[in-house]
PDB file of C-alpha atoms in Angstrom:
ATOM      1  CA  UNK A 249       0.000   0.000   0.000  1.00 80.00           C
ATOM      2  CA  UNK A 250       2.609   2.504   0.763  1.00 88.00           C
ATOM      3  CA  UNK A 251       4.347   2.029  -2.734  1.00 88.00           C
ATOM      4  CA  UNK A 252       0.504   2.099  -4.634  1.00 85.00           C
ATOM      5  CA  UNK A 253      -0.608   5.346  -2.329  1.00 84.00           C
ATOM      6  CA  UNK A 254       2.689   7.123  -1.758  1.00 91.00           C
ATOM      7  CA  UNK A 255       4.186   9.022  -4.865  1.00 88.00           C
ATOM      8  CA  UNK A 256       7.422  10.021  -2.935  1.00 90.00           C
ATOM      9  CA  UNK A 257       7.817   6.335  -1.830  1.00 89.00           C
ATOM     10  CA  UNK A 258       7.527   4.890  -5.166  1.00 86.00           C
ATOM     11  CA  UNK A 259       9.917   7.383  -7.128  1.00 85.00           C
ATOM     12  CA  UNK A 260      12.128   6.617  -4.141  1.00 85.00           C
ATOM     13  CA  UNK A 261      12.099   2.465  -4.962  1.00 84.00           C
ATOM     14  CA  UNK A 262      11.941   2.886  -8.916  1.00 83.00           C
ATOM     15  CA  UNK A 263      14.979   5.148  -8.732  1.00 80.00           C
ATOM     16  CA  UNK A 264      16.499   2.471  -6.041  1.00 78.00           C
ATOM     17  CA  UNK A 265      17.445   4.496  -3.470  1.00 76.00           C
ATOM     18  CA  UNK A 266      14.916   3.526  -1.595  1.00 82.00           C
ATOM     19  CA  UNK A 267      15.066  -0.198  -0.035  1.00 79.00           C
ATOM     20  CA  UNK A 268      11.605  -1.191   1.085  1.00 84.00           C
ATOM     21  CA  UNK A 269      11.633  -4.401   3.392  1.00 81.00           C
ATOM     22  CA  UNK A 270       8.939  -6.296   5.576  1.00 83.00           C
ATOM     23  CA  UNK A 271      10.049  -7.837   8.539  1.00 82.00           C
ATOM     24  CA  UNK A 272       8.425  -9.814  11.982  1.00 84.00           C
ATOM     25  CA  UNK A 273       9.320  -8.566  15.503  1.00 79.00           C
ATOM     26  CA  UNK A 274       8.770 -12.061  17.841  1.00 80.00           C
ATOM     27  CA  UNK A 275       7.523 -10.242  21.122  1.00 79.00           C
ATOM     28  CA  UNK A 276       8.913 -13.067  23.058  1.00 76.00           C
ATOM     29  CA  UNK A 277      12.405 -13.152  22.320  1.00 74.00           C
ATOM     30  CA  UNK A 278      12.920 -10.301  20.664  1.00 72.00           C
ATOM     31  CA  UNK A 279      13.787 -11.876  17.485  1.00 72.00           C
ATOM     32  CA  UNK A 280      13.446 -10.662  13.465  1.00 71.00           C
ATOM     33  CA  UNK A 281      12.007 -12.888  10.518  1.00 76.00           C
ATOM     34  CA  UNK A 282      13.272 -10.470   7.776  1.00 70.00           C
ATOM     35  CA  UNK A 283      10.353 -11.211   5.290  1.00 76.00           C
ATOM     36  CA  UNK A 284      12.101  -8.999   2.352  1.00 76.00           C
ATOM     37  CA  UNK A 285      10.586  -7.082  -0.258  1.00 82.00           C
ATOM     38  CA  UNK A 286       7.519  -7.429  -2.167  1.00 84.00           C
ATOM     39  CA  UNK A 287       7.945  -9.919  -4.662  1.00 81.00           C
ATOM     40  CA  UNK A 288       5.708  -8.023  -7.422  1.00 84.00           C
ATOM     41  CA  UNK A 289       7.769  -4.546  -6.650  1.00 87.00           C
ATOM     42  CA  UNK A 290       8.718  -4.061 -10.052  1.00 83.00           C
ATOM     43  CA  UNK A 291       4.762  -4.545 -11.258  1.00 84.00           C
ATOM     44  CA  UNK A 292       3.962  -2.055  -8.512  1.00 87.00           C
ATOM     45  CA  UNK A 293       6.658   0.355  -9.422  1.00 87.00           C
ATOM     46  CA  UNK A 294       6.329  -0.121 -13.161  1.00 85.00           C
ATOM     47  CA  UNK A 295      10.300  -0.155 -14.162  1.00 83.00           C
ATOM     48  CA  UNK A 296      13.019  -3.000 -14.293  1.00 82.00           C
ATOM     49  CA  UNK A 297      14.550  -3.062 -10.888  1.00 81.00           C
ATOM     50  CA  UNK A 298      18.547  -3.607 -11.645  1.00 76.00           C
ATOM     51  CA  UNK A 299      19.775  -3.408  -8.329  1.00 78.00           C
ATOM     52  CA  UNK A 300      17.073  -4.698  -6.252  1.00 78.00           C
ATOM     53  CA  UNK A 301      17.338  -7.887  -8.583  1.00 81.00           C
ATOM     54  CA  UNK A 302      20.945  -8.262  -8.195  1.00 78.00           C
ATOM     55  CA  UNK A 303      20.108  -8.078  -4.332  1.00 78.00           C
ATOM     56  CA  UNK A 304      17.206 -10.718  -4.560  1.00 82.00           C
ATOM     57  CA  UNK A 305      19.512 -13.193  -6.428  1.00 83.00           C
ATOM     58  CA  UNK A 306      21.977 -15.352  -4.017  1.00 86.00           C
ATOM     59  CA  UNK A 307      25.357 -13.842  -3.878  1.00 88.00           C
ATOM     60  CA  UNK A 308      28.087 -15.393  -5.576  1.00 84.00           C
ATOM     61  CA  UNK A 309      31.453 -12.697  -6.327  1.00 83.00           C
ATOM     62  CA  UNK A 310      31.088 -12.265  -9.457  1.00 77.00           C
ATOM     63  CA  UNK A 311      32.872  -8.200  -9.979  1.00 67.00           C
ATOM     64  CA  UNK A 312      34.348  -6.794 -12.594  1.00 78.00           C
ATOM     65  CA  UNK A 313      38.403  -6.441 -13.127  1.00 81.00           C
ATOM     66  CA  UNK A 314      39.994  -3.554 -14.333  1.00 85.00           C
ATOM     67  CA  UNK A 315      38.661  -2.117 -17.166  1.00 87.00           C
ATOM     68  CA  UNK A 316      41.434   0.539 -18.647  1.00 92.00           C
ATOM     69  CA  UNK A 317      45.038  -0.375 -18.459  1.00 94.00           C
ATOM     70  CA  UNK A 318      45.879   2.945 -15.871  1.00 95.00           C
ATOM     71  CA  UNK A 319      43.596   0.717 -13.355  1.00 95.00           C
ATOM     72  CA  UNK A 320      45.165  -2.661 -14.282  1.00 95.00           C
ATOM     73  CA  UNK A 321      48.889  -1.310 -13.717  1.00 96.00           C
ATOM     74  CA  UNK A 322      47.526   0.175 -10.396  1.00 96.00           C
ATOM     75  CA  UNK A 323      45.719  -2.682  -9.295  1.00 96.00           C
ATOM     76  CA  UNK A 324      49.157  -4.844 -10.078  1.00 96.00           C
ATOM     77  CA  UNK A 325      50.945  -2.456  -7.873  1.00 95.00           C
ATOM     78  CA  UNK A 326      48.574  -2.840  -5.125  1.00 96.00           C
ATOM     79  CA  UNK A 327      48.826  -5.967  -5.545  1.00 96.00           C
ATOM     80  CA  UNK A 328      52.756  -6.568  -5.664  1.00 94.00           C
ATOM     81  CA  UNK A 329      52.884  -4.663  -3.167  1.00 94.00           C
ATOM     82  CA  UNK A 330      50.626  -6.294  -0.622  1.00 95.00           C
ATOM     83  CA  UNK A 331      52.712  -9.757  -1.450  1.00 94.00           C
ATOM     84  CA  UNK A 332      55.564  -7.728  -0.255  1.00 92.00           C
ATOM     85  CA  UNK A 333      53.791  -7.011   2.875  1.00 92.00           C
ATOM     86  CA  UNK A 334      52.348 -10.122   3.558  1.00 93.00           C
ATOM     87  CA  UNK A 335      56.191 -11.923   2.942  1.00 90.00           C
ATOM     88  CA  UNK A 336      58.033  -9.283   4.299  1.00 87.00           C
ATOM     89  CA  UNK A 337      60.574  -9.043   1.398  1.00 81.00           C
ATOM     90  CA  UNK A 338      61.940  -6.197   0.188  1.00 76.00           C
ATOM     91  CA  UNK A 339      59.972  -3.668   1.036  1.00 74.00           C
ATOM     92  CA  UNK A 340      60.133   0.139   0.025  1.00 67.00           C
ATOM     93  CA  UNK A 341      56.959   2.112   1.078  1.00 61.00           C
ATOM     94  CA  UNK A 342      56.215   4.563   3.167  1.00 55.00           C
ATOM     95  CA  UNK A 343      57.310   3.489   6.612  1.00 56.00           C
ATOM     96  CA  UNK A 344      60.888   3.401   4.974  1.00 54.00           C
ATOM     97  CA  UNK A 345      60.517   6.156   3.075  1.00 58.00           C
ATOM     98  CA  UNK A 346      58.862   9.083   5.047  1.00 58.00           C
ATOM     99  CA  UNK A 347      58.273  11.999   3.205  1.00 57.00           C
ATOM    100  CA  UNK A 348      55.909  15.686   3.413  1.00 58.00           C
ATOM    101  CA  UNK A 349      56.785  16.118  -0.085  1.00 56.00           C
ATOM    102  CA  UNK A 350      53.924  17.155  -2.564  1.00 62.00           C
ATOM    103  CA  UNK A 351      55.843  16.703  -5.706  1.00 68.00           C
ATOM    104  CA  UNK A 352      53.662  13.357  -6.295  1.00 77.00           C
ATOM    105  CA  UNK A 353      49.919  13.157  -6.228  1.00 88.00           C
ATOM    106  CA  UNK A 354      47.833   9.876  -5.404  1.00 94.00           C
ATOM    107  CA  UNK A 355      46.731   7.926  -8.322  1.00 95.00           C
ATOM    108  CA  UNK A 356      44.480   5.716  -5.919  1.00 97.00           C
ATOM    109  CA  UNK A 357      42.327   6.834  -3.273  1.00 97.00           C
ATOM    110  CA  UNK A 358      41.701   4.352  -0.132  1.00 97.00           C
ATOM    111  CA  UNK A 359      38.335   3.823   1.593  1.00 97.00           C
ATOM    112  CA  UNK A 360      39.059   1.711   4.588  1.00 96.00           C
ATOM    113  CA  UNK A 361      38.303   1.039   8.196  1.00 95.00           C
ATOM    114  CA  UNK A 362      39.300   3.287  11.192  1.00 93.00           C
ATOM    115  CA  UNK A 363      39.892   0.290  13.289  1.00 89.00           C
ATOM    116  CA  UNK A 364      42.220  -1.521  11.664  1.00 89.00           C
ATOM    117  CA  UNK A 365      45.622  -1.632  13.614  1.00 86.00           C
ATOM    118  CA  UNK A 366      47.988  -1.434  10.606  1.00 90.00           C
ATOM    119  CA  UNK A 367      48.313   1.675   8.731  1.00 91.00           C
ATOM    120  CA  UNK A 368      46.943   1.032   4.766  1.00 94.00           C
ATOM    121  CA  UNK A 369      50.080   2.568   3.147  1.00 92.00           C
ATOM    122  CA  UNK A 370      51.962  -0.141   5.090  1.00 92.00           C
ATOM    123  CA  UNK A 371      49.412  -3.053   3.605  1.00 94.00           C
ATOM    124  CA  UNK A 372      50.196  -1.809  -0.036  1.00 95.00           C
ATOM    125  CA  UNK A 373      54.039  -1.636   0.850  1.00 91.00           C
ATOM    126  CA  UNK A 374      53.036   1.835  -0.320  1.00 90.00           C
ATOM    127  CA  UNK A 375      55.753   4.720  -1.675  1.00 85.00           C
ATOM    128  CA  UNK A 376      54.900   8.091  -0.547  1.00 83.00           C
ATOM    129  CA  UNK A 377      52.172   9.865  -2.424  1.00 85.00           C
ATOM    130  CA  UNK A 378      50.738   7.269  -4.345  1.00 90.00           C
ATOM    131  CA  UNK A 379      47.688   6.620  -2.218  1.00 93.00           C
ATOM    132  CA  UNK A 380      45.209   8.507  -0.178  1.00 95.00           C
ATOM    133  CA  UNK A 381      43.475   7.171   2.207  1.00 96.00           C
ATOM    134  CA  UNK A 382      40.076   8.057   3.843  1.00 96.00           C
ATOM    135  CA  UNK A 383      39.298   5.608   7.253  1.00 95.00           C
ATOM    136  CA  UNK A 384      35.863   5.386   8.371  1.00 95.00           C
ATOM    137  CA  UNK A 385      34.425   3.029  11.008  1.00 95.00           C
ATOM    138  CA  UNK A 386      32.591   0.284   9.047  1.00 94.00           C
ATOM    139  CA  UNK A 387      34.647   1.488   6.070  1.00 93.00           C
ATOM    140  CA  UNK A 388      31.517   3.249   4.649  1.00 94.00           C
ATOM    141  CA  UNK A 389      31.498   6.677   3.244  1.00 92.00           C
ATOM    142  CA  UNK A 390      28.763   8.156   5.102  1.00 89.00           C
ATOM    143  CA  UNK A 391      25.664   9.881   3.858  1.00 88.00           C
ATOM    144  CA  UNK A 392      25.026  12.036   0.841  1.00 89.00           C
ATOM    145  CA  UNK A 393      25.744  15.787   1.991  1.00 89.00           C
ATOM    146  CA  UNK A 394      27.844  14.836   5.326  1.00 91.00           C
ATOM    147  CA  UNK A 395      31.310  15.304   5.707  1.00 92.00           C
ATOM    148  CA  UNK A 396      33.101  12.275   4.697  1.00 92.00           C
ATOM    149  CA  UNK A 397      31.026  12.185   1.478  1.00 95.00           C
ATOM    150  CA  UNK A 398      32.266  15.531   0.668  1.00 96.00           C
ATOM    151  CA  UNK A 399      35.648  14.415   1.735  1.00 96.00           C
ATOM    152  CA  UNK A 400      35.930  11.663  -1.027  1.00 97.00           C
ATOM    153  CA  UNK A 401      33.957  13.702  -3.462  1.00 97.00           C
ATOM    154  CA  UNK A 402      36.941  16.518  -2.852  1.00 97.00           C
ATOM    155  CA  UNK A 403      39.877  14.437  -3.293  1.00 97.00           C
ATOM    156  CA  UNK A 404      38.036  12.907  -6.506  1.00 97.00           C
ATOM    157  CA  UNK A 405      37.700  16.344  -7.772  1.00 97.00           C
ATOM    158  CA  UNK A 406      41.207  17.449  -6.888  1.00 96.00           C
ATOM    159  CA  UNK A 407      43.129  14.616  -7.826  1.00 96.00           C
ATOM    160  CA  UNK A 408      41.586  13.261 -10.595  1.00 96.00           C
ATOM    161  CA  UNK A 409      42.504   9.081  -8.818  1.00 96.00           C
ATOM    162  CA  UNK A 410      42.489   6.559 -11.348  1.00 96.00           C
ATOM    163  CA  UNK A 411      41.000   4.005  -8.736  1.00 97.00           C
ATOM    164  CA  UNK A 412      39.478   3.998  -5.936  1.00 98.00           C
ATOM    165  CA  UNK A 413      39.620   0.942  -3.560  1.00 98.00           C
ATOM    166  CA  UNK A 414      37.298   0.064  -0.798  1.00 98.00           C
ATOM    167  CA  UNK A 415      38.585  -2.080   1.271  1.00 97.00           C
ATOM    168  CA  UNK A 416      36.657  -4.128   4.274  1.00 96.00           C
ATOM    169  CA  UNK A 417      38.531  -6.353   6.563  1.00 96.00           C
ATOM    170  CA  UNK A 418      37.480  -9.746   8.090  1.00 95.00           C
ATOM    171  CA  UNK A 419      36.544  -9.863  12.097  1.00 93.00           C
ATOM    172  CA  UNK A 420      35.569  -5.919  11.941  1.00 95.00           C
ATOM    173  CA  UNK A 421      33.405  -5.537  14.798  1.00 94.00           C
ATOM    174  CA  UNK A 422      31.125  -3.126  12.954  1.00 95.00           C
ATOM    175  CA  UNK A 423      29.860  -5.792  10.653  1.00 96.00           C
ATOM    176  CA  UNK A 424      29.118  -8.021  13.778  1.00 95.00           C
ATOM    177  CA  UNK A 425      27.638  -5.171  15.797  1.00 94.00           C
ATOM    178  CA  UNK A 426      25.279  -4.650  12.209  1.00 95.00           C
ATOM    179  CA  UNK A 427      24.943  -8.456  12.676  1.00 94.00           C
ATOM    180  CA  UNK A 428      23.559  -8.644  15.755  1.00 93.00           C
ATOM    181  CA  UNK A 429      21.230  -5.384  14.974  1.00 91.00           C
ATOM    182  CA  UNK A 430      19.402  -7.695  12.037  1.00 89.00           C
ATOM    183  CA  UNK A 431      19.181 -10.727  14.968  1.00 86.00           C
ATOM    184  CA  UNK A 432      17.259  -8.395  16.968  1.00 82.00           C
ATOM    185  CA  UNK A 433      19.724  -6.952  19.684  1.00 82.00           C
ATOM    186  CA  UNK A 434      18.929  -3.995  21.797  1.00 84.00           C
ATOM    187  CA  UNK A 435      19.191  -0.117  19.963  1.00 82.00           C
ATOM    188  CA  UNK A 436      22.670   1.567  20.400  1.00 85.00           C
ATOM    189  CA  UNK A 437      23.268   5.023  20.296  1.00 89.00           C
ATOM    190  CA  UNK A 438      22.266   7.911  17.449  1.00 87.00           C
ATOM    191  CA  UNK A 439      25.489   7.739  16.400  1.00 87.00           C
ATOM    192  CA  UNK A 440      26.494   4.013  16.416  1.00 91.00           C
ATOM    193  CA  UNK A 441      23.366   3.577  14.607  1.00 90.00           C
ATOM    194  CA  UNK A 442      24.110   6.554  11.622  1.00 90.00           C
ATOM    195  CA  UNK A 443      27.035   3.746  11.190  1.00 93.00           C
ATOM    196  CA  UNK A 444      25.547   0.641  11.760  1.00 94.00           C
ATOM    197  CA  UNK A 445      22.502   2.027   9.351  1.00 92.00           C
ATOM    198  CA  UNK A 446      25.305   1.823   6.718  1.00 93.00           C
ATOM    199  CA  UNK A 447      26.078  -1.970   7.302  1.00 95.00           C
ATOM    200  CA  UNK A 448      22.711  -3.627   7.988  1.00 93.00           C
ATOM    201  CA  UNK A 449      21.526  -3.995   4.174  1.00 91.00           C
ATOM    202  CA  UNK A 450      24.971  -6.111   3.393  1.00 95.00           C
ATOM    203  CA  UNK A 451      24.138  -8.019   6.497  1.00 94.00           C
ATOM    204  CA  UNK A 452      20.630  -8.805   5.940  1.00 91.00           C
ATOM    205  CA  UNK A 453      21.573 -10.105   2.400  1.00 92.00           C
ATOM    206  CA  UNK A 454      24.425 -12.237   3.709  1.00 94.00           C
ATOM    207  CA  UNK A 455      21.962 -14.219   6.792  1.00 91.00           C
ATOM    208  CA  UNK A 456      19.221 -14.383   3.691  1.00 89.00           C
ATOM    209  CA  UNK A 457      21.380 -16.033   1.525  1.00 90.00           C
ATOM    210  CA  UNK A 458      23.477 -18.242   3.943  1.00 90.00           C
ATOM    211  CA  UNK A 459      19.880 -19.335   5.348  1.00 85.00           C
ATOM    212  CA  UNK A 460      18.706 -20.694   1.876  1.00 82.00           C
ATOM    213  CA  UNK A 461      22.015 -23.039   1.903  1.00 80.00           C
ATOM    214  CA  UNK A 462      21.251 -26.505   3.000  1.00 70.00           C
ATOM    215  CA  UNK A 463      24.136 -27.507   4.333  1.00 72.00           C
ATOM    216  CA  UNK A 464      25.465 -29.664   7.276  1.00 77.00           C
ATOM    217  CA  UNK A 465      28.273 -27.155   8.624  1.00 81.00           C
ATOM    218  CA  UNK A 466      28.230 -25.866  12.284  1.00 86.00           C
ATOM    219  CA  UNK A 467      26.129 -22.989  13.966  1.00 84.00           C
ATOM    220  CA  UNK A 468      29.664 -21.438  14.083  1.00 87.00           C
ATOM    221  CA  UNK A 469      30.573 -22.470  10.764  1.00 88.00           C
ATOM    222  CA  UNK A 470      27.383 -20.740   9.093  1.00 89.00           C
ATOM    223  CA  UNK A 471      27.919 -17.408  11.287  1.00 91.00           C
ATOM    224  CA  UNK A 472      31.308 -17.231   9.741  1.00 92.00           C
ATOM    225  CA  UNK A 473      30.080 -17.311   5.974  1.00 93.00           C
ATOM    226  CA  UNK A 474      27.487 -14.753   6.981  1.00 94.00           C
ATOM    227  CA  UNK A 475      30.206 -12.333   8.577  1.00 96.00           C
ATOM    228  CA  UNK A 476      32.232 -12.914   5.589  1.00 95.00           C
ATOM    229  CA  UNK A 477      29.380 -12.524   3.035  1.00 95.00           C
ATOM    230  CA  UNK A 478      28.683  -9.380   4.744  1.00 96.00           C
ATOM    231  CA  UNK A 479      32.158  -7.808   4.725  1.00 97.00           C
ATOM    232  CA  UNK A 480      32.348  -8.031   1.422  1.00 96.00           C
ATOM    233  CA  UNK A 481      28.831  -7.395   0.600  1.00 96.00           C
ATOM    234  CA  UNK A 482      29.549  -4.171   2.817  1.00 97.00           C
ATOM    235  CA  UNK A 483      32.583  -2.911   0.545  1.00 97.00           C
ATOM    236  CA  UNK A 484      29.955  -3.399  -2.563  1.00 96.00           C
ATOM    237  CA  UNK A 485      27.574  -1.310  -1.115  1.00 95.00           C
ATOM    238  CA  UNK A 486      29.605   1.635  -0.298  1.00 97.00           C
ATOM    239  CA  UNK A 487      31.018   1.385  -3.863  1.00 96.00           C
ATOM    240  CA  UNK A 488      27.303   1.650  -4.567  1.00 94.00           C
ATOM    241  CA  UNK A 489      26.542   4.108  -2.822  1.00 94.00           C
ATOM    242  CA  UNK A 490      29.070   6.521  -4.232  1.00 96.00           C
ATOM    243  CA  UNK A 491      27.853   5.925  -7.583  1.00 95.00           C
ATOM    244  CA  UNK A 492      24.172   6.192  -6.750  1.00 92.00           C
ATOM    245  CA  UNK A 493      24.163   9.483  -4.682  1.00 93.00           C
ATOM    246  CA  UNK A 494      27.572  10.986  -5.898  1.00 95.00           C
ATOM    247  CA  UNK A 495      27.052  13.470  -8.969  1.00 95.00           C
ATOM    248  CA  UNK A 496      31.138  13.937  -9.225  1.00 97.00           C
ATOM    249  CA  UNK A 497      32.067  10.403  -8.055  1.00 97.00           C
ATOM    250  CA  UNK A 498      29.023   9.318 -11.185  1.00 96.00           C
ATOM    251  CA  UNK A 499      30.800  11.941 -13.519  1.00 97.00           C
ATOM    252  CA  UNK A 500      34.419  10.624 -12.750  1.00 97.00           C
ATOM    253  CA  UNK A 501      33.597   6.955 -13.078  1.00 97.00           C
ATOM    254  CA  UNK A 502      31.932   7.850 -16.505  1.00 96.00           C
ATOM    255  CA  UNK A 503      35.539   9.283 -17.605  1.00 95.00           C
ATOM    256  CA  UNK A 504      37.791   6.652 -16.567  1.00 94.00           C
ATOM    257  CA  UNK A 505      37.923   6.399 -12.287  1.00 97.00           C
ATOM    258  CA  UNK A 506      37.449   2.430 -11.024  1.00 97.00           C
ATOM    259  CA  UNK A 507      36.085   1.733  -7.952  1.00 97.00           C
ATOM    260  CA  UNK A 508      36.953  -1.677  -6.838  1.00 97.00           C
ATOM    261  CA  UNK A 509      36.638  -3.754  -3.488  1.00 97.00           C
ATOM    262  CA  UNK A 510      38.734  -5.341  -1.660  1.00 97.00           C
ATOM    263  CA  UNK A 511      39.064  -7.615   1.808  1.00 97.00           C
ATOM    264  CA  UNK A 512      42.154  -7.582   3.808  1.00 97.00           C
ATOM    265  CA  UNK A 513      42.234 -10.620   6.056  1.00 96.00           C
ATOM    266  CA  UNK A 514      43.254  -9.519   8.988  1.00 94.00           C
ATOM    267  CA  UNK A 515      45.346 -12.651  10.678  1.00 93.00           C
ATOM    268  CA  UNK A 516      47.176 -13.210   7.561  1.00 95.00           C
ATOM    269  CA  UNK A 517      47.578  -9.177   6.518  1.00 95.00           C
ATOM    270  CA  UNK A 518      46.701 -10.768   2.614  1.00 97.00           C
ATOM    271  CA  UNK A 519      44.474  -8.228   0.548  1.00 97.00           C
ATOM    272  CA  UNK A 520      42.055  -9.608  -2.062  1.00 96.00           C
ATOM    273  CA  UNK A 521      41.120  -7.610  -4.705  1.00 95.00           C
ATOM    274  CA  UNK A 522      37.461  -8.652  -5.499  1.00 95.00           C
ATOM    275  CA  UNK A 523      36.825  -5.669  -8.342  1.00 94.00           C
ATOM    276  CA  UNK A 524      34.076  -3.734  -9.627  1.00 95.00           C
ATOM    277  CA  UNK A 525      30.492  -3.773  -8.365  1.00 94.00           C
ATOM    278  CA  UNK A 526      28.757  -5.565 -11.075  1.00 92.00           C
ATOM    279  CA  UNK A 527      25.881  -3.284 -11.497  1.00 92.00           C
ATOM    280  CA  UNK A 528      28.234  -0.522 -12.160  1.00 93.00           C
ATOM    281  CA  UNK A 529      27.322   0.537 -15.760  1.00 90.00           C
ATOM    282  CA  UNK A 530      23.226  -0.148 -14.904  1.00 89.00           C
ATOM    283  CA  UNK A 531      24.177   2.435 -12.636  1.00 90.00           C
ATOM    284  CA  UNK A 532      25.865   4.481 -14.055  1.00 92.00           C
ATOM    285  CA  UNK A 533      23.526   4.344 -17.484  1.00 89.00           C
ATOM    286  CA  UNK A 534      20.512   5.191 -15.022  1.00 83.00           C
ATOM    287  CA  UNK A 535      21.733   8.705 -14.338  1.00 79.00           C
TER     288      UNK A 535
END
């Protein structure tokens, strides 16, 4: 009813920024049954549905690589450079190198999150310059209009990246705490939740399609593919997000910047790249 009566509502979920969702609250335990959307949306809405369709559909990665050979020679270099890392062997980045210098501008700008204990120019055996970072709890970039939107949007602008690189990293505790918000635990804070807000559509996605699985596996062994469906679901939808509500992020990508994802795991310090959201010319074609 709210899509048939509400004009605002239904522009919202034919343009797909809106996510509609039903859900059951058990009054005993305090549980949710996350029902999902309507399944004749599109009918109501009367347009093809890209990205709620690619949400509806179980999850498997399949991303884009590089696309223009700037990105694949950057990619490589993050890349190389993380093997470095990860082995130890002959490294040359930043923490060897310091340096205030602004002779060289970043060709790669780094979405990634605050509470990771190793600095990112360190993971990509970095040299000074090359990469800007941006750390966010949750690795997300925030809401349309707020300050680390503008943030990204600014260094897009002023740098003109080739790539940018969203990066998630297994065990964050913001996906679990986003985890535990879709099971039904208590409300946190204003502000925990203008995060967590961020990271619950990745993590409804991951316990819907983990739950259709049959499998024999362990409680334990299901909860970890849902946290690591979610983490990398999670690096998707920020990528999506900055393309859906981004008019110079849009405008960049449309003249050569890649935005890719990526999941560091964080007992081994190993990166890997998972590329392009795979919806990223539908979205980009819509506006």
């Amino acid at each position: 009813k709210m899509m048939k009566n509400s004009t605002i509502i239904r522009d919202g979920v034919a343009s797909e920024e809106l996510m509609l969702v039903g859900a059951v609250y058990n009054i005993e335990d305090g549980s949710l049954d996350w029902v999902g959307p309507h399944p004749e949306q599109e009918k109501i809405v009367g347009s093809t549905l890209h990205v709620h369709n690619w949400r509806e559909a179980p999850y498997s990665r399949k991303s884009m690589l590089p696309s223009s050979p700037d990105a694949r020679a950057i990619i490589d270099r993050l890349q190389a450079g993380n093997k470095r890392f990860v082995e130890q062997d002959e490294l040359h980045g930043v923490h060897l190198n310091p340096s205030f210098s602004h002779d060289v501008e970043p060709d790669t700008i780094l979405v990634g999150s605050s509470n990771l204990r190793v600095p990112y120019e360190d993971v990509f055996d970095s040299k000074p310059g090359q990469m800007l970072v941006q750390q966010s709890m949750g690795n997300i970039a925030g809401h349309a209009g707020g300050a680390m939107f503008a943030s990204l949007e600014f260094a897009v602008a002023r740098f003109s990246p080739k790539v940018l690189v969203v990066v998630g990293h297994s065990g964050d505790e913001v996906v679990s705490a986003a985890l535990q918000q879709v099971r039904g635990a208590m409300m946190p804070s204003k502000s925990m939740r203008h995060v967590l807000d961020q990271v619950v559509p990745s993590c409804m996605k991951a316990m819907r399609d983990v739950g259709r699985q049959s499998t024999t596996e362990t409680i334990a062994g299901r909860q970890l593919r849902v946290e690591q469906m979610a983490t990398e679901l999670n690096a998707l939808y920020t990528i999506k997000q900055l393309l859906t509500f981004s008019p110079i992020i849009r405008e960049a990508a449309k003249n050569g910047l890649e935005l890719h994802a990526a999941i560091l795991d964080s007992s081994t310090g190993r990166v890997d790249m998972i590329g392009q959201h795979p919806l990223t010319a539908d979205i980009l074609a819509r506006h």
